[in-house]
PDB file of C-alpha atoms in Angstrom:
ATOM      1  CA  ASN A   1       0.223  -0.538  -0.026  1.00 70.00           C
ATOM      2  CA  VAL A   2       1.462   3.391  -1.166  1.00 77.00           C
ATOM      3  CA  SER A   3      -1.019   5.709  -0.651  1.00 78.00           C
ATOM      4  CA  ILE A   4       0.623   6.748   3.412  1.00 75.00           C
ATOM      5  CA  PRO A   5       4.272   7.472   1.462  1.00 78.00           C
ATOM      6  CA  ALA A   6       2.348   9.345  -1.465  1.00 81.00           C
ATOM      7  CA  ALA A   7       0.168  11.576   0.877  1.00 80.00           C
ATOM      8  CA  LEU A   8       3.006  12.488   3.125  1.00 77.00           C
ATOM      9  CA  LEU A   9       5.789  13.272  -0.493  1.00 80.00           C
ATOM     10  CA  LEU A  10       2.585  14.982  -1.667  1.00 82.00           C
ATOM     11  CA  ALA A  11       2.121  17.459   0.832  1.00 78.00           C
ATOM     12  CA  GLN A  12       4.840  19.861   0.512  1.00 80.00           C
ATOM     13  CA  GLY A  13       4.666  23.221  -1.190  1.00 82.00           C
ATOM     14  CA  SER A  14       6.551  23.895  -4.477  1.00 86.00           C
ATOM     15  CA  GLU A  15       8.758  26.127  -5.515  1.00 89.00           C
ATOM     16  CA  PHE A  16       5.967  27.575  -7.851  1.00 93.00           C
ATOM     17  CA  VAL A  17       4.408  28.771  -4.159  1.00 94.00           C
ATOM     18  CA  PHE A  18       7.359  31.383  -3.946  1.00 95.00           C
ATOM     19  CA  VAL A  19       6.464  32.642  -7.714  1.00 95.00           C
ATOM     20  CA  ILE A  20       2.838  32.830  -7.024  1.00 96.00           C
ATOM     21  CA  VAL A  21       3.095  34.501  -2.763  1.00 96.00           C
ATOM     22  CA  GLY A  22       5.775  36.893  -4.536  1.00 96.00           C
ATOM     23  CA  VAL A  23       3.762  38.164  -7.073  1.00 97.00           C
ATOM     24  CA  ALA A  24       0.471  38.537  -4.898  1.00 97.00           C
ATOM     25  CA  MET A  25       2.515  40.462  -2.212  1.00 98.00           C
ATOM     26  CA  ALA A  26       4.618  42.507  -4.679  1.00 97.00           C
ATOM     27  CA  SER A  27       1.360  43.282  -6.685  1.00 97.00           C
ATOM     28  CA  GLY A  28      -0.659  44.676  -2.969  1.00 97.00           C
ATOM     29  CA  LEU A  29      -3.019  41.417  -3.898  1.00 97.00           C
ATOM     30  CA  MET A  30      -1.652  40.112  -0.321  1.00 97.00           C
ATOM     31  CA  PRO A  31      -1.084  40.931   2.998  1.00 97.00           C
ATOM     32  CA  ALA A  32       2.847  40.898   3.751  1.00 96.00           C
ATOM     33  CA  GLU A  33       2.016  39.314   6.887  1.00 97.00           C
ATOM     34  CA  ILE A  34       0.386  36.393   5.073  1.00 97.00           C
ATOM     35  CA  GLY A  35       2.287  35.910   2.184  1.00 97.00           C
ATOM     36  CA  HIS A  36       5.439  36.113   4.738  1.00 97.00           C
ATOM     37  CA  PHE A  37       4.012  33.701   6.490  1.00 97.00           C
ATOM     38  CA  MET A  38       2.507  30.925   3.760  1.00 95.00           C
ATOM     39  CA  LEU A  39       6.438  31.078   2.386  1.00 95.00           C
ATOM     40  CA  LEU A  40       7.579  30.539   5.881  1.00 96.00           C
ATOM     41  CA  VAL A  41       5.272  26.880   5.678  1.00 94.00           C
ATOM     42  CA  THR A  42       6.142  26.712   1.794  1.00 93.00           C
ATOM     43  CA  ALA A  43       9.719  26.422   2.785  1.00 94.00           C
ATOM     44  CA  VAL A  44       9.700  24.611   6.253  1.00 93.00           C
ATOM     45  CA  SER A  45       7.213  21.654   4.818  1.00 89.00           C
ATOM     46  CA  MET A  46       9.946  21.442   1.378  1.00 90.00           C
ATOM     47  CA  LEU A  47      12.751  20.915   4.593  1.00 91.00           C
ATOM     48  CA  ALA A  48      10.786  18.253   5.949  1.00 90.00           C
ATOM     49  CA  THR A  49       9.864  16.342   2.675  1.00 88.00           C
ATOM     50  CA  PRO A  50      13.399  14.438   3.323  1.00 89.00           C
ATOM     51  CA  VAL A  51      12.622  13.353   6.481  1.00 90.00           C
ATOM     52  CA  TYR A  52       9.360  12.236   5.434  1.00 85.00           C
ATOM     53  CA  SER A  53      10.414  10.085   2.762  1.00 85.00           C
ATOM     54  CA  TYR A  54      12.946   8.535   5.263  1.00 89.00           C
ATOM     55  CA  LEU A  55       9.779   7.830   7.842  1.00 86.00           C
ATOM     56  CA  SER A  56       7.792   6.402   5.592  1.00 83.00           C
ATOM     57  CA  ARG A  57      10.208   4.399   4.401  1.00 82.00           C
ATOM     58  CA  ARG A  58      10.775   3.243   8.001  1.00 85.00           C
ATOM     59  CA  ALA A  59       7.208   2.479   9.238  1.00 80.00           C
ATOM     60  CA  GLU A  60       6.599   0.600   6.228  1.00 77.00           C
ATOM     61  CA  SER A  61       9.215  -1.733   6.608  1.00 79.00           C
ATOM     62  CA  LEU A  62       8.471  -1.872  10.734  1.00 80.00           C
ATOM     63  CA  LYS A  63       5.151  -2.906   9.072  1.00 75.00           C
ATOM     64  CA  GLY A  64       6.541  -5.544   6.788  1.00 70.00           C
ATOM     65  CA  ASP A  65       8.584  -7.012  10.175  1.00 67.00           C
ATOM     66  CA  SER A  66       5.684  -7.271  12.064  1.00 64.00           C
ATOM     67  CA  ALA A  67       3.692  -8.725   9.121  1.00 55.00           C
TER      68      ALA A  67
END
């Protein structure tokens, strides 16, 4: 079953968010406080993706050992 590992790996934000939010803030469509928060959340989710990948592989191997 690959649904949980796939969900963890697809949950991250993408580089495209940096472009869209940057343009929205520069054009005044989005307040800076919200934009900066969105950029922070996106960056953290991208940084956490390798950890999610490791944990999902580890969970699958532990699940396989107990079966």
